[in-house]
Each structure stands twice: as C-alpha cells, then as structure tokens.
Amino acid sequence: QVQLVESGGGLVQPGGSLRLSCAASGSFFSINNMGWYRQAPGKQRELVATLSNGGTTNYADSVKGRFTISRDNAENAVSLQMNSLKPEDTAVYYCNMDIFRGLRFGDLEVWGQGTLVTVSS
C-alpha cells in the first residue's frame, strides 16, 4: 500500500509564504509525475503545478512566478514553495503522485489527504 503524507499548511497573511511538503511511503519502484492540486470551497479541484521525473514543470497561470514545485527523488517527496500568497489561493491543497509498482502491479495514482492553506489578514 502506498500512502502520501502532507504537511505545511496553515494560516498566512496576504503577501506571505508557505511551503508544503508531501512524502510517499510504501512499496513501489519509482515515481513518475508529482504534482499539487487545490480545491477552494464551492469549486472543483484544479491543477496547481506538476513536475515530471524528467524535470518538466507545468504551472497554473494563476500561480506562475509565485509558486515553485520541486522534488527530492531520494526522499520520494515533492514540495511546493508558495510566495506572494493571495486570498484567492485559499484552498485545500492535495499532492498527487504517479507511482510505478513494477510490471506485475503497474501504475497507481495516489492522492494525499489534503492540507488547508488559508490566506487572510
């Protein structure tokens, strides 16, 4: 069984910064894409940023220039550095990983439990 554990959410003032982290545990061979998604109250879940194992990044237009995604393959972890936060960034943030469990068990998409980020004065 593969699990993702997130940390780093909280309350921050507009213009502030937060860093989210997510680590995978369990039995698997490798991790392909890693990413962060968010869901604001009353809205659908949306992509924030993704990072392939080859280093290709993809950001939502709303966070470009403010957020940075990074990964630590040795730790099976992904982080999201969020700067210049705005009230509209308030949401539950979920990490997502595409896990490869070998030829027998194949690929598995796994989600974290979510961590709340609130941007408010």
Backbone as a chain_set.jsonl record, in Angstrom:
{"seq": "QVQLVESGGGLVQPGGSLRLSCAASGSFFSINNMGWYRQAPGKQRELVATLSNGGTTNYADSVKGRFTISRDNAENAVSLQMNSLKPEDTAVYYCNMDIFRGLRFGDLEVWGQGTLVTVSS", "coords": {"N": [[0.846, -1.186, 0.0], [0.516, 2.208, -0.813], [1.122, 5.359, 0.528], [0.564, 8.879, 0.848], [1.826, 11.548, 2.65], [1.105, 14.696, 3.773], [2.289, 17.96, 4.677], [2.573, 21.232, 6.189], [0.611, 23.174, 5.705], [-1.52, 25.994, 6.651], [-2.321, 29.127, 8.3], [-1.827, 32.227, 6.779], [-0.777, 35.578, 6.161], [-1.845, 37.84, 3.544], [0.501, 38.175, 0.907], [2.416, 36.763, 2.194], [4.394, 33.717, 2.767], [4.407, 30.158, 2.296], [5.383, 26.759, 2.694], [4.702, 23.715, 1.315], [4.871, 20.223, 1.863], [5.255, 16.827, 0.793], [5.381, 13.4, 1.215], [6.021, 10.124, 0.035], [5.22, 6.833, 1.068], [5.692, 3.288, 1.438], [5.508, 0.372, -0.679], [7.098, 0.393, -3.692], [8.434, 0.948, -7.028], [9.239, 3.244, -8.432], [8.638, 6.774, -8.95], [6.713, 8.603, -11.131], [5.25, 11.245, -12.492], [4.816, 14.038, -10.309], [2.718, 16.132, -8.351], [0.747, 19.056, -7.45], [-2.49, 19.907, -6.421], [-5.448, 21.863, -5.936], [-8.387, 22.702, -4.038], [-10.837, 24.944, -3.711], [-13.406, 26.258, -1.529], [-16.588, 25.341, -2.669], [-15.748, 25.058, -5.255], [-14.322, 23.281, -8.097], [-11.721, 20.8, -7.995], [-8.478, 21.835, -8.916], [-5.576, 21.987, -11.045], [-2.429, 22.879, -9.751], [0.415, 22.727, -9.91], [2.743, 20.681, -11.667], [5.335, 18.205, -11.875], [7.516, 16.418, -13.767], [9.37, 13.271, -13.798], [11.452, 13.761, -15.375], [11.971, 16.377, -15.082], [10.348, 18.324, -16.157], [8.21, 21.045, -15.775], [4.923, 22.255, -14.973], [2.687, 24.843, -14.611], [-0.229, 26.331, -13.176], [-1.72, 29.2, -14.624], [-2.421, 31.127, -12.794], [-0.64, 30.928, -10.701], [1.903, 31.138, -11.63], [5.214, 32.296, -11.434], [4.989, 32.815, -8.763], [4.727, 30.472, -7.282], [6.679, 27.526, -6.684], [7.511, 24.33, -7.67], [9.132, 21.409, -6.495], [11.171, 18.444, -6.338], [12.341, 15.663, -4.434], [13.944, 13.003, -5.152], [15.315, 11.051, -3.78], [14.137, 11.052, -1.328], [11.581, 10.497, -1.997], [9.736, 12.587, -2.31], [7.801, 15.605, -2.68], [7.657, 19.122, -2.994], [6.082, 22.313, -2.467], [6.727, 25.53, -2.878], [5.328, 28.458, -1.872], [4.931, 31.73, -2.586], [4.227, 35.252, -2.124], [1.489, 35.112, -1.455], [-2.047, 35.107, -2.016], [-5.421, 36.029, -1.102], [-7.148, 34.554, -2.75], [-5.781, 32.22, -3.097], [-6.488, 30.589, -1.11], [-7.374, 27.405, -0.084], [-7.875, 23.821, 0.001], [-5.051, 21.928, -0.325], [-3.766, 19.36, -2.303], [-1.468, 16.746, -2.683], [-0.187, 14.774, -5.368], [0.744, 11.764, -6.897], [2.181, 9.731, -9.434], [2.657, 6.491, -9.235], [4.917, 3.863, -9.84], [4.637, 0.477, -9.646], [5.962, -1.697, -10.523], [6.187, -4.316, -13.075], [4.233, -6.214, -12.627], [2.236, -5.102, -10.987], [1.869, -2.587, -11.976], [0.977, 0.86, -12.739], [-0.026, 3.389, -10.387], [-2.18, 5.861, -9.294], [-1.913, 8.16, -6.746], [-3.259, 9.996, -4.017], [-2.739, 12.632, -1.659], [-3.903, 13.418, 1.706], [-4.732, 15.962, 1.902], [-4.166, 19.388, 2.717], [-4.905, 22.297, 4.507], [-4.743, 25.572, 3.335], [-4.88, 28.828, 4.278], [-5.312, 32.104, 3.387], [-5.305, 35.101, 4.736], [-5.979, 38.242, 6.277]], "CA": [[0.0, 0.0, 0.0], [1.291, 3.435, -0.91], [0.462, 6.491, 1.156], [1.19, 10.187, 0.769], [1.601, 12.33, 3.858], [1.366, 16.1, 3.511], [2.498, 18.853, 5.804], [2.97, 22.595, 5.855], [-0.475, 24.128, 5.54], [-1.764, 26.868, 7.784], [-2.851, 30.474, 8.076], [-0.779, 33.183, 6.436], [-1.303, 36.856, 5.701], [-1.572, 38.136, 2.132], [1.885, 38.538, 0.665], [3.3, 35.855, 2.91], [4.873, 32.498, 2.133], [4.265, 28.86, 2.934], [5.98, 25.653, 1.961], [4.031, 22.446, 1.501], [5.686, 19.051, 1.569], [4.496, 15.58, 0.676], [6.287, 12.267, 1.077], [5.389, 8.831, -0.234], [5.737, 5.677, 1.79], [5.107, 2.04, 0.984], [6.313, -0.451, -1.567], [6.975, 0.746, -5.1], [9.722, 1.011, -7.691], [9.617, 4.601, -8.807], [7.56, 7.75, -9.048], [6.775, 9.37, -12.365], [4.853, 12.619, -12.241], [4.386, 14.51, -8.995], [2.015, 17.382, -8.548], [-0.107, 19.655, -6.431], [-3.793, 20.377, -6.853], [-6.151, 22.526, -4.837], [-9.833, 22.817, -4.155], [-11.402, 26.007, -2.886], [-14.81, 25.994, -1.18], [-17.564, 25.525, -3.728], [-15.139, 24.97, -6.585], [-13.737, 21.996, -8.448], [-10.284, 20.663, -7.807], [-7.739, 22.331, -10.067], [-4.14, 21.791, -11.045], [-1.58, 23.989, -9.337], [1.721, 22.55, -10.528], [3.214, 19.309, -11.799], [6.761, 18.061, -12.163], [7.791, 15.059, -14.229], [10.662, 12.759, -13.325], [12.473, 14.323, -16.258], [12.213, 17.764, -14.713], [9.438, 19.261, -16.826], [7.223, 21.627, -14.876], [3.718, 22.848, -15.533], [2.036, 25.629, -13.57], [-1.43, 27.081, -13.498], [-1.395, 30.599, -14.911], [-2.663, 31.947, -11.605], [0.45, 30.804, -9.722], [3.196, 31.3, -12.294], [6.033, 33.361, -10.888], [4.826, 32.893, -7.307], [4.88, 29.129, -6.706], [7.73, 26.691, -7.267], [7.432, 22.919, -7.309], [10.418, 20.719, -6.543], [11.076, 17.071, -5.877], [13.53, 15.002, -3.881], [13.726, 11.602, -5.507], [15.891, 10.184, -2.741], [13.178, 11.023, -0.217], [10.244, 10.254, -2.565], [8.975, 13.719, -1.803], [7.568, 16.772, -3.523], [7.367, 20.316, -2.212], [5.53, 23.465, -3.184], [7.044, 26.804, -2.236], [4.31, 29.419, -2.27], [5.276, 33.101, -2.205], [3.275, 36.306, -2.518], [0.174, 34.475, -1.388], [-3.224, 35.963, -2.142], [-6.614, 35.396, -0.527], [-7.715, 33.586, -3.688], [-5.029, 30.97, -3.004], [-7.078, 29.802, -0.031], [-7.919, 26.136, -0.576], [-7.233, 22.594, 0.459], [-4.041, 21.534, -1.298], [-3.553, 17.918, -2.353], [-0.378, 16.269, -3.525], [-0.568, 13.685, -6.269], [1.909, 11.094, -7.485], [2.001, 8.559, -10.284], [3.566, 5.504, -8.665], [5.12, 2.641, -10.619], [4.817, -0.607, -8.694], [6.554, -2.842, -11.19], [5.436, -4.84, -14.212], [3.089, -7.012, -12.198], [1.171, -4.29, -10.402], [1.657, -1.438, -12.837], [0.941, 2.222, -12.241], [-1.072, 3.732, -9.427], [-2.27, 7.283, -8.968], [-2.167, 8.278, -5.311], [-3.529, 11.35, -3.535], [-2.58, 12.923, -0.249], [-5.144, 13.649, 2.442], [-5.065, 17.374, 1.777], [-3.763, 20.294, 3.795], [-5.607, 23.566, 4.308], [-3.995, 26.827, 3.281], [-5.779, 29.979, 4.406], [-4.606, 33.378, 3.224], [-6.235, 36.092, 5.266], [-5.427, 39.19, 7.237]], "C": [[0.886, 1.241, 0.0], [0.485, 4.57, -0.304], [1.269, 7.758, 0.942], [0.823, 10.966, 2.026], [2.043, 13.757, 3.595], [1.604, 16.859, 4.809], [2.744, 20.266, 5.298], [1.851, 23.596, 5.664], [-0.633, 25.008, 6.764], [-2.336, 28.198, 7.363], [-1.686, 31.427, 7.813], [-1.435, 34.469, 5.945], [-1.033, 37.043, 4.213], [-0.162, 38.669, 1.955], [2.894, 37.626, 1.333], [3.66, 34.621, 2.113], [4.563, 31.279, 2.973], [4.954, 27.829, 2.056], [5.243, 24.378, 2.322], [4.974, 21.313, 1.128], [4.806, 17.808, 1.546], [5.477, 14.449, 0.436], [5.502, 10.981, 0.887], [6.051, 7.743, 0.593], [5.019, 4.435, 1.294], [6.045, 1.326, 0.041], [6.06, -0.078, -3.021], [8.376, 0.861, -5.687], [10.161, 2.446, -7.965], [8.372, 5.479, -8.853], [7.741, 8.545, -10.329], [6.402, 10.822, -12.069], [4.471, 12.851, -10.788], [3.681, 15.846, -9.209], [1.244, 17.839, -7.341], [-1.382, 20.158, -7.093], [-4.436, 21.086, -5.669], [-7.644, 22.602, -5.118], [-10.32, 23.864, -3.168], [-12.86, 25.683, -2.587], [-15.751, 26.3, -2.342], [-17.016, 25.425, -5.128], [-14.589, 23.574, -6.831], [-12.235, 21.999, -8.158], [-9.566, 21.094, -9.083], [-6.249, 22.077, -9.907], [-3.442, 23.058, -10.578], [-0.235, 23.888, -10.054], [2.027, 21.065, -10.625], [4.688, 19.31, -12.189], [7.014, 16.611, -12.555], [9.124, 14.577, -13.677], [11.787, 13.2, -14.23], [12.738, 15.793, -16.013], [11.312, 18.782, -15.388], [8.369, 19.737, -15.855], [6.052, 22.202, -15.665], [3.0, 23.563, -14.397], [0.721, 26.208, -14.084], [-1.037, 28.541, -13.711], [-1.498, 31.467, -13.661], [-1.531, 31.907, -10.591], [1.824, 30.986, -10.329], [3.943, 32.506, -11.731], [5.941, 33.5, -9.377], [5.085, 31.551, -6.622], [5.991, 28.383, -7.429], [7.585, 25.267, -6.748], [8.811, 22.302, -7.429], [10.225, 19.308, -6.01], [12.418, 16.589, -5.363], [13.331, 13.516, -4.119], [14.273, 10.651, -4.451], [14.937, 10.017, -1.572], [11.759, 10.709, -0.687], [9.283, 11.356, -2.152], [8.85, 14.827, -2.849], [7.205, 17.937, -2.615], [6.779, 21.399, -3.108], [5.839, 24.706, -2.364], [6.085, 27.848, -2.774], [4.682, 30.791, -1.713], [4.202, 34.063, -2.689], [1.852, 35.78, -2.524], [-0.945, 35.5, -1.393], [-4.42, 35.275, -1.5], [-7.231, 34.352, -1.457], [-6.915, 32.285, -3.775], [-5.566, 30.077, -1.883], [-7.772, 28.569, -0.585], [-7.313, 24.995, 0.215], [-6.3, 22.135, -0.661], [-3.762, 20.034, -1.167], [-2.314, 17.6, -3.188], [-0.835, 15.018, -4.266], [0.694, 13.082, -6.855], [1.47, 9.924, -8.354], [3.08, 7.555, -9.906], [3.678, 4.309, -9.605], [5.474, 1.514, -9.653], [5.397, -1.859, -9.335], [5.645, -3.396, -12.272], [4.196, -5.604, -13.781], [1.932, -6.133, -11.746], [0.936, -2.977, -11.136], [1.645, -0.098, -12.113], [-0.221, 2.436, -11.277], [-1.042, 5.227, -9.192], [-2.691, 7.411, -7.51], [-2.334, 9.748, -4.942], [-3.216, 11.459, -2.048], [-3.912, 13.241, 0.388], [-5.609, 15.095, 2.363], [-4.606, 18.174, 2.984], [-4.337, 21.678, 3.486], [-4.636, 24.736, 4.342], [-5.011, 27.964, 3.307], [-4.956, 31.259, 4.335], [-5.582, 34.485, 3.609], [-5.517, 37.018, 6.231], [-6.26, 39.219, 8.509]], "O": [[1.879, 1.31, 0.724], [-0.702, 4.722, -0.594], [2.497, 7.722, 0.864], [-0.344, 11.031, 2.414], [3.195, 14.01, 3.242], [1.172, 16.446, 5.885], [3.08, 20.472, 4.132], [2.127, 24.781, 5.474], [0.028, 24.805, 7.782], [-2.777, 28.379, 6.228], [-0.691, 31.428, 8.538], [-2.528, 34.438, 5.378], [-0.088, 36.462, 3.679], [0.312, 39.496, 2.734], [4.092, 37.711, 1.063], [3.291, 34.484, 0.947], [4.468, 31.353, 4.198], [5.089, 28.002, 0.844], [5.168, 24.004, 3.492], [5.771, 21.429, 0.197], [3.759, 17.751, 2.191], [6.319, 14.537, -0.458], [4.455, 10.778, 1.501], [7.266, 7.732, 0.789], [3.895, 4.505, 0.797], [7.234, 1.638, -0.028], [4.943, -0.217, -3.52], [9.371, 0.872, -4.962], [11.319, 2.805, -7.752], [7.236, 5.006, -8.804], [8.813, 9.096, -10.577], [7.184, 11.544, -11.451], [3.887, 11.99, -10.13], [4.007, 16.592, -10.132], [1.102, 17.122, -6.351], [-1.356, 20.75, -8.172], [-4.005, 20.917, -4.528], [-8.092, 22.572, -6.264], [-10.226, 23.69, -1.953], [-13.484, 24.912, -3.316], [-15.709, 27.385, -2.921], [-17.734, 25.677, -6.095], [-14.413, 22.786, -5.901], [-11.587, 23.043, -8.089], [-9.99, 20.76, -10.189], [-5.731, 21.968, -8.795], [-3.815, 24.167, -10.96], [0.203, 24.829, -10.716], [1.618, 20.282, -9.767], [5.208, 20.276, -12.748], [6.759, 15.692, -11.777], [9.913, 15.365, -13.154], [12.959, 13.032, -13.89], [13.609, 16.392, -16.642], [11.497, 19.985, -15.207], [7.708, 18.935, -15.196], [6.168, 22.574, -16.833], [2.736, 22.973, -13.35], [0.58, 26.529, -15.264], [-0.129, 29.051, -13.053], [-0.745, 32.427, -13.499], [-1.464, 32.763, -9.709], [2.819, 30.988, -9.605], [3.379, 33.589, -11.575], [6.732, 34.225, -8.772], [5.606, 31.51, -5.508], [6.217, 28.578, -8.623], [7.54, 25.033, -5.541], [9.569, 22.623, -8.344], [9.248, 19.015, -5.321], [13.477, 17.044, -5.795], [12.622, 12.85, -3.364], [13.738, 9.559, -4.26], [14.923, 8.981, -0.908], [10.834, 10.659, 0.124], [8.167, 11.094, -1.705], [9.67, 14.96, -3.758], [6.534, 17.762, -1.598], [6.956, 21.397, -4.326], [5.279, 24.905, -1.286], [6.031, 28.096, -3.978], [4.737, 30.978, -0.497], [3.382, 33.731, -3.545], [1.105, 35.98, -3.483], [-0.816, 36.599, -0.854], [-4.425, 34.051, -1.368], [-7.784, 33.36, -0.982], [-7.332, 31.349, -4.457], [-5.133, 28.934, -1.736], [-8.647, 28.668, -1.445], [-6.373, 25.175, 0.988], [-6.723, 21.976, -1.806], [-3.553, 19.517, -0.069], [-2.144, 18.138, -4.282], [-1.746, 14.31, -3.837], [1.605, 13.802, -7.262], [0.509, 9.222, -8.039], [4.258, 7.739, -10.213], [2.674, 3.803, -10.105], [6.473, 1.582, -8.937], [5.333, -2.947, -8.764], [4.483, -3.005, -12.382], [3.205, -5.631, -14.51], [0.778, -6.395, -12.087], [-0.09, -2.328, -10.935], [2.216, 0.057, -11.034], [-1.248, 1.761, -11.344], [0.016, 5.795, -8.919], [-3.699, 6.842, -7.092], [-1.652, 10.623, -5.474], [-3.4, 10.512, -1.284], [-4.933, 13.326, -0.295], [-6.745, 15.412, 2.716], [-4.65, 17.701, 4.12], [-4.262, 22.161, 2.356], [-3.82, 24.867, 5.255], [-5.893, 28.041, 2.452], [-4.029, 31.467, 5.118], [-6.549, 34.763, 2.899], [-4.57, 36.622, 6.91], [-5.945, 39.964, 9.437]]}, "num_chains": 1, "name": "protein.A"}
